[in-house]
């Protein structure tokens, strides 16, 4: 009898989880990096597909993350010794996203519990993976915090609370500004529907960020044929120098 009751409860929980699903839209799923690229703004919008009536309490909340390619990072700490700033400690962070933005429909800790954050790796500290640090380094966690602080100042890391607009617990939208200094790659976009801090549904897609045109050709040339790239750079530098010199001589003669 007890087993049957547990089975019914599990079925009800599963039906509740599947009762609300994300139907997502993006203003663009591809970002082209060109010579005059100065950033882009991505509009993320969607709707909630339901099989049951809207549950009023607790209210539906939305959490959206956009994450760039992970990269290893070496973080160094400097101290002033004898009037000179020198590196005293360093920690290798195994993987840190090159870009990371979190947008929520309310205060972060109200819309997502710490347990769900740990499970889905949503917040900025959770997105950075550091397996270990040298035993002689104190306060190793501060190195991860330094990455977040530095990249937040440059717009690469963003915590955007209360920026997701949710209408009638059915439609939602937000916009995320992507700075000019983006790294090429696939930017994973995740959407979480939560109630009472618990994730009831999730969806993921990706945004393709690539160099195009002349920038792409030069990038490929530098990686595939470095000698030719070096000779081309030297030729351009010589031509530019000669052109500047000729223009200066003409200017002096007039």
Tab-separated table of C-alpha atoms in Angstrom:
chain	number	residue	atom	x	y	z
A	1	UNK	CA	0.000	0.000	0.000
A	2	UNK	CA	2.797	2.411	0.952
A	3	UNK	CA	4.629	1.655	-2.307
A	4	UNK	CA	1.486	2.453	-4.289
A	5	UNK	CA	1.033	5.785	-2.471
A	6	UNK	CA	4.662	6.695	-3.180
A	7	UNK	CA	4.194	5.821	-6.857
A	8	UNK	CA	1.149	8.088	-7.084
A	9	UNK	CA	3.010	10.951	-5.391
A	10	UNK	CA	5.975	10.554	-7.733
A	11	UNK	CA	3.622	10.574	-10.717
A	12	UNK	CA	1.973	13.759	-9.481
A	13	UNK	CA	5.360	15.419	-9.002
A	14	UNK	CA	6.449	14.381	-12.492
A	15	UNK	CA	3.215	15.729	-13.994
A	16	UNK	CA	3.729	19.033	-12.159
A	17	UNK	CA	7.287	19.308	-13.499
A	18	UNK	CA	6.166	18.580	-17.049
A	19	UNK	CA	3.088	20.788	-16.731
A	20	UNK	CA	5.107	23.917	-17.600
A	21	UNK	CA	7.603	23.994	-20.452
A	22	UNK	CA	9.615	26.760	-22.112
A	23	UNK	CA	8.974	27.896	-25.681
A	24	UNK	CA	11.965	30.117	-26.456
A	25	UNK	CA	12.808	32.812	-28.994
A	26	UNK	CA	15.987	34.806	-29.736
A	27	UNK	CA	16.274	38.072	-31.639
A	28	UNK	CA	19.355	36.548	-33.281
A	29	UNK	CA	21.152	33.238	-32.914
A	30	UNK	CA	24.363	34.424	-34.573
A	31	UNK	CA	26.698	37.330	-33.746
A	32	UNK	CA	29.197	38.419	-36.415
A	33	UNK	CA	32.432	40.066	-35.219
A	34	UNK	CA	33.687	42.597	-37.775
A	35	UNK	CA	36.279	45.394	-37.748
A	36	UNK	CA	33.721	47.959	-36.482
A	37	UNK	CA	31.969	45.586	-34.065
A	38	UNK	CA	31.260	47.481	-30.849
A	39	UNK	CA	28.997	45.004	-29.111
A	40	UNK	CA	25.536	43.579	-29.555
A	41	UNK	CA	22.300	43.319	-27.618
A	42	UNK	CA	20.464	39.986	-27.630
A	43	UNK	CA	16.726	39.956	-26.982
A	44	UNK	CA	15.622	36.734	-25.326
A	45	UNK	CA	11.901	36.095	-25.157
A	46	UNK	CA	9.570	33.172	-24.834
A	47	UNK	CA	6.402	31.690	-23.456
A	48	UNK	CA	5.383	28.985	-21.032
A	49	UNK	CA	3.498	26.023	-22.461
A	50	UNK	CA	1.085	24.439	-19.989
A	51	UNK	CA	-1.033	21.341	-19.737
A	52	UNK	CA	-2.803	22.555	-16.593
A	53	UNK	CA	-4.191	25.793	-15.183
A	54	UNK	CA	-1.808	28.491	-13.959
A	55	UNK	CA	-0.636	27.916	-10.404
A	56	UNK	CA	-0.889	31.217	-8.553
A	57	UNK	CA	1.273	30.420	-5.526
A	58	UNK	CA	4.171	30.354	-5.431
A	59	UNK	CA	4.508	32.609	-8.508
A	60	UNK	CA	6.449	31.586	-11.578
A	61	UNK	CA	9.962	33.055	-11.850
A	62	UNK	CA	12.435	32.974	-14.727
A	63	UNK	CA	16.229	32.728	-14.686
A	64	UNK	CA	18.248	33.136	-17.899
A	65	UNK	CA	21.991	32.564	-18.358
A	66	UNK	CA	24.250	33.170	-21.351
A	67	UNK	CA	27.686	31.577	-21.121
A	68	UNK	CA	30.681	31.935	-23.445
A	69	UNK	CA	33.338	29.250	-24.069
A	70	UNK	CA	35.190	28.060	-20.973
A	71	UNK	CA	38.898	28.842	-20.713
A	72	UNK	CA	41.614	28.047	-18.164
A	73	UNK	CA	42.856	31.141	-16.351
A	74	UNK	CA	45.949	31.781	-14.254
A	75	UNK	CA	45.305	34.366	-11.544
A	76	UNK	CA	48.247	36.036	-9.807
A	77	UNK	CA	48.353	38.037	-6.612
A	78	UNK	CA	50.828	40.906	-6.261
A	79	UNK	CA	52.355	42.430	-3.168
A	80	UNK	CA	54.602	45.422	-2.725
A	81	UNK	CA	58.060	44.432	-1.524
A	82	UNK	CA	60.917	46.909	-1.194
A	83	UNK	CA	58.862	49.409	-3.172
A	84	UNK	CA	58.302	47.030	-6.110
A	85	UNK	CA	55.109	45.153	-7.001
A	86	UNK	CA	55.921	41.450	-7.457
A	87	UNK	CA	53.874	38.271	-7.979
A	88	UNK	CA	53.724	36.292	-4.755
A	89	UNK	CA	50.976	33.699	-5.363
A	90	UNK	CA	49.202	32.200	-8.364
A	91	UNK	CA	46.263	29.851	-8.826
A	92	UNK	CA	45.256	28.013	-11.999
A	93	UNK	CA	41.491	28.146	-12.459
A	94	UNK	CA	40.482	25.097	-14.487
A	95	UNK	CA	37.625	26.680	-16.407
A	96	UNK	CA	36.051	30.121	-16.385
A	97	UNK	CA	33.516	31.273	-18.990
A	98	UNK	CA	34.851	34.007	-21.263
A	99	UNK	CA	31.442	35.698	-20.932
A	100	UNK	CA	28.681	35.053	-18.417
A	101	UNK	CA	25.399	36.821	-17.772
A	102	UNK	CA	22.610	35.926	-15.375
A	103	UNK	CA	19.218	37.619	-15.699
A	104	UNK	CA	16.398	36.976	-13.246
A	105	UNK	CA	12.811	38.074	-12.739
A	106	UNK	CA	13.461	38.893	-9.074
A	107	UNK	CA	16.215	38.908	-6.454
A	108	UNK	CA	18.501	35.981	-7.256
A	109	UNK	CA	18.264	34.207	-3.908
A	110	UNK	CA	14.462	34.547	-3.946
A	111	UNK	CA	13.973	32.942	-7.360
A	112	UNK	CA	16.592	30.180	-7.014
A	113	UNK	CA	17.578	28.287	-3.877
A	114	UNK	CA	21.201	27.572	-3.014
A	115	UNK	CA	20.579	23.852	-3.541
A	116	UNK	CA	19.277	24.435	-7.081
A	117	UNK	CA	22.126	26.848	-7.747
A	118	UNK	CA	24.624	24.172	-6.727
A	119	UNK	CA	22.829	21.612	-8.863
A	120	UNK	CA	22.582	23.686	-12.059
A	121	UNK	CA	25.680	25.925	-11.617
A	122	UNK	CA	23.787	29.181	-12.276
A	123	UNK	CA	25.410	31.954	-10.223
A	124	UNK	CA	28.747	33.510	-11.174
A	125	UNK	CA	30.810	31.741	-8.469
A	126	UNK	CA	29.294	28.387	-9.450
A	127	UNK	CA	30.127	28.928	-13.128
A	128	UNK	CA	33.873	29.046	-12.371
A	129	UNK	CA	35.499	25.664	-11.804
A	130	UNK	CA	38.698	25.461	-9.763
A	131	UNK	CA	39.617	21.932	-8.745
A	132	UNK	CA	42.437	22.813	-6.401
A	133	UNK	CA	45.020	25.357	-5.382
A	134	UNK	CA	48.589	25.042	-4.084
A	135	UNK	CA	48.675	24.226	-0.385
A	136	UNK	CA	50.848	27.240	0.331
A	137	UNK	CA	48.236	29.674	-1.026
A	138	UNK	CA	45.897	31.167	1.544
A	139	UNK	CA	42.351	32.251	0.717
A	140	UNK	CA	42.338	30.485	-2.675
A	141	UNK	CA	38.673	31.430	-3.113
A	142	UNK	CA	39.670	35.079	-3.444
A	143	UNK	CA	41.329	34.274	-6.768
A	144	UNK	CA	37.988	33.190	-8.263
A	145	UNK	CA	36.411	36.290	-6.766
A	146	UNK	CA	39.108	38.371	-8.461
A	147	UNK	CA	38.147	36.933	-11.866
A	148	UNK	CA	34.514	37.860	-11.261
A	149	UNK	CA	35.439	41.373	-10.099
A	150	UNK	CA	37.777	42.106	-13.027
A	151	UNK	CA	35.498	40.707	-15.712
A	152	UNK	CA	32.432	42.373	-14.208
A	153	UNK	CA	34.126	45.759	-14.616
A	154	UNK	CA	34.725	45.069	-18.325
A	155	UNK	CA	31.129	43.887	-18.908
A	156	UNK	CA	32.110	40.258	-19.496
A	157	UNK	CA	30.346	39.089	-16.320
A	158	UNK	CA	26.885	40.421	-15.524
A	159	UNK	CA	24.411	39.797	-12.707
A	160	UNK	CA	21.107	41.276	-13.904
A	161	UNK	CA	18.530	40.900	-11.151
A	162	UNK	CA	14.911	41.997	-11.742
A	163	UNK	CA	15.504	42.415	-15.492
A	164	UNK	CA	13.352	39.552	-16.814
A	165	UNK	CA	9.787	40.749	-17.406
A	166	UNK	CA	7.171	38.052	-16.768
A	167	UNK	CA	3.634	38.781	-18.008
A	168	UNK	CA	0.689	36.805	-16.642
A	169	UNK	CA	3.070	33.975	-15.705
A	170	UNK	CA	3.085	33.060	-19.389
A	171	UNK	CA	5.255	35.444	-21.431
A	172	UNK	CA	8.767	36.569	-20.519
A	173	UNK	CA	11.497	38.684	-22.068
A	174	UNK	CA	14.828	40.320	-21.334
A	175	UNK	CA	17.811	41.757	-23.209
A	176	UNK	CA	21.483	41.096	-22.547
A	177	UNK	CA	24.249	43.391	-23.771
A	178	UNK	CA	27.266	41.584	-25.188
A	179	UNK	CA	30.463	43.702	-25.197
A	180	UNK	CA	32.862	44.197	-28.108
A	181	UNK	CA	35.630	41.988	-26.683
A	182	UNK	CA	33.835	38.680	-27.200
A	183	UNK	CA	35.570	35.334	-27.652
A	184	UNK	CA	34.580	33.207	-30.638
A	185	UNK	CA	32.508	30.112	-29.972
A	186	UNK	CA	29.102	28.782	-28.995
A	187	UNK	CA	27.376	30.762	-26.247
A	188	UNK	CA	25.094	28.450	-24.294
A	189	UNK	CA	21.771	30.037	-23.368
A	190	UNK	CA	19.763	28.423	-20.561
A	191	UNK	CA	16.289	29.269	-19.301
A	192	UNK	CA	14.989	28.015	-15.961
A	193	UNK	CA	11.400	28.222	-14.756
A	194	UNK	CA	11.254	28.192	-10.976
A	195	UNK	CA	8.613	28.159	-8.272
A	196	UNK	CA	9.491	28.689	-4.635
A	197	UNK	CA	13.176	28.601	-5.559
A	198	UNK	CA	12.931	25.181	-7.202
A	199	UNK	CA	13.483	24.539	-10.906
A	200	UNK	CA	10.337	23.139	-12.524
A	201	UNK	CA	11.503	23.257	-16.148
A	202	UNK	CA	14.593	24.185	-18.151
A	203	UNK	CA	15.591	24.714	-21.767
A	204	UNK	CA	18.915	25.376	-23.502
A	205	UNK	CA	20.058	26.590	-26.911
A	206	UNK	CA	23.164	28.348	-28.251
A	207	UNK	CA	24.241	31.596	-29.914
A	208	UNK	CA	27.021	31.339	-32.496
A	209	UNK	CA	29.671	34.086	-32.200
A	210	UNK	CA	32.186	34.178	-35.087
A	211	UNK	CA	34.585	36.503	-36.865
A	212	UNK	CA	33.538	37.212	-40.458
A	213	UNK	CA	34.994	38.837	-43.582
A	214	UNK	CA	38.557	40.138	-43.531
A	215	UNK	CA	38.865	39.567	-39.780
A	216	UNK	CA	38.079	35.885	-40.230
A	217	UNK	CA	40.568	35.538	-43.100
A	218	UNK	CA	43.359	37.186	-41.104
A	219	UNK	CA	42.540	35.094	-38.033
A	220	UNK	CA	42.706	31.845	-40.032
A	221	UNK	CA	45.897	32.969	-41.791
A	222	UNK	CA	47.620	33.697	-38.460
A	223	UNK	CA	46.725	30.223	-37.173
A	224	UNK	CA	47.191	28.108	-40.313
A	225	UNK	CA	50.072	29.953	-42.057
A	226	UNK	CA	51.935	31.997	-39.449
A	227	UNK	CA	54.939	32.630	-41.751
A	228	UNK	CA	52.748	34.109	-44.490
A	229	UNK	CA	50.867	36.143	-41.860
A	230	UNK	CA	54.149	37.518	-40.499
A	231	UNK	CA	55.431	38.447	-43.973
A	232	UNK	CA	52.100	40.108	-44.803
A	233	UNK	CA	52.186	42.101	-41.554
A	234	UNK	CA	55.764	43.188	-42.306
A	235	UNK	CA	54.819	44.249	-45.852
A	236	UNK	CA	51.856	46.256	-44.574
A	237	UNK	CA	54.046	47.962	-41.952
A	238	UNK	CA	56.680	48.878	-44.576
A	239	UNK	CA	54.029	50.173	-46.982
A	240	UNK	CA	52.386	52.221	-44.251
A	241	UNK	CA	55.715	53.697	-43.194
A	242	UNK	CA	56.679	54.556	-46.766
A	243	UNK	CA	53.252	56.118	-47.402
A	244	UNK	CA	53.482	58.247	-44.260
A	245	UNK	CA	56.996	59.370	-45.211
A	246	UNK	CA	55.925	60.297	-48.759
A	247	UNK	CA	52.927	62.234	-47.482
A	248	UNK	CA	55.122	64.128	-45.026
A	249	UNK	CA	57.590	65.090	-47.784
A	250	UNK	CA	54.757	66.332	-49.980
A	251	UNK	CA	53.388	68.347	-47.060
A	252	UNK	CA	56.787	70.020	-46.483
A	253	UNK	CA	57.159	70.939	-50.171
A	254	UNK	CA	53.790	72.750	-50.280
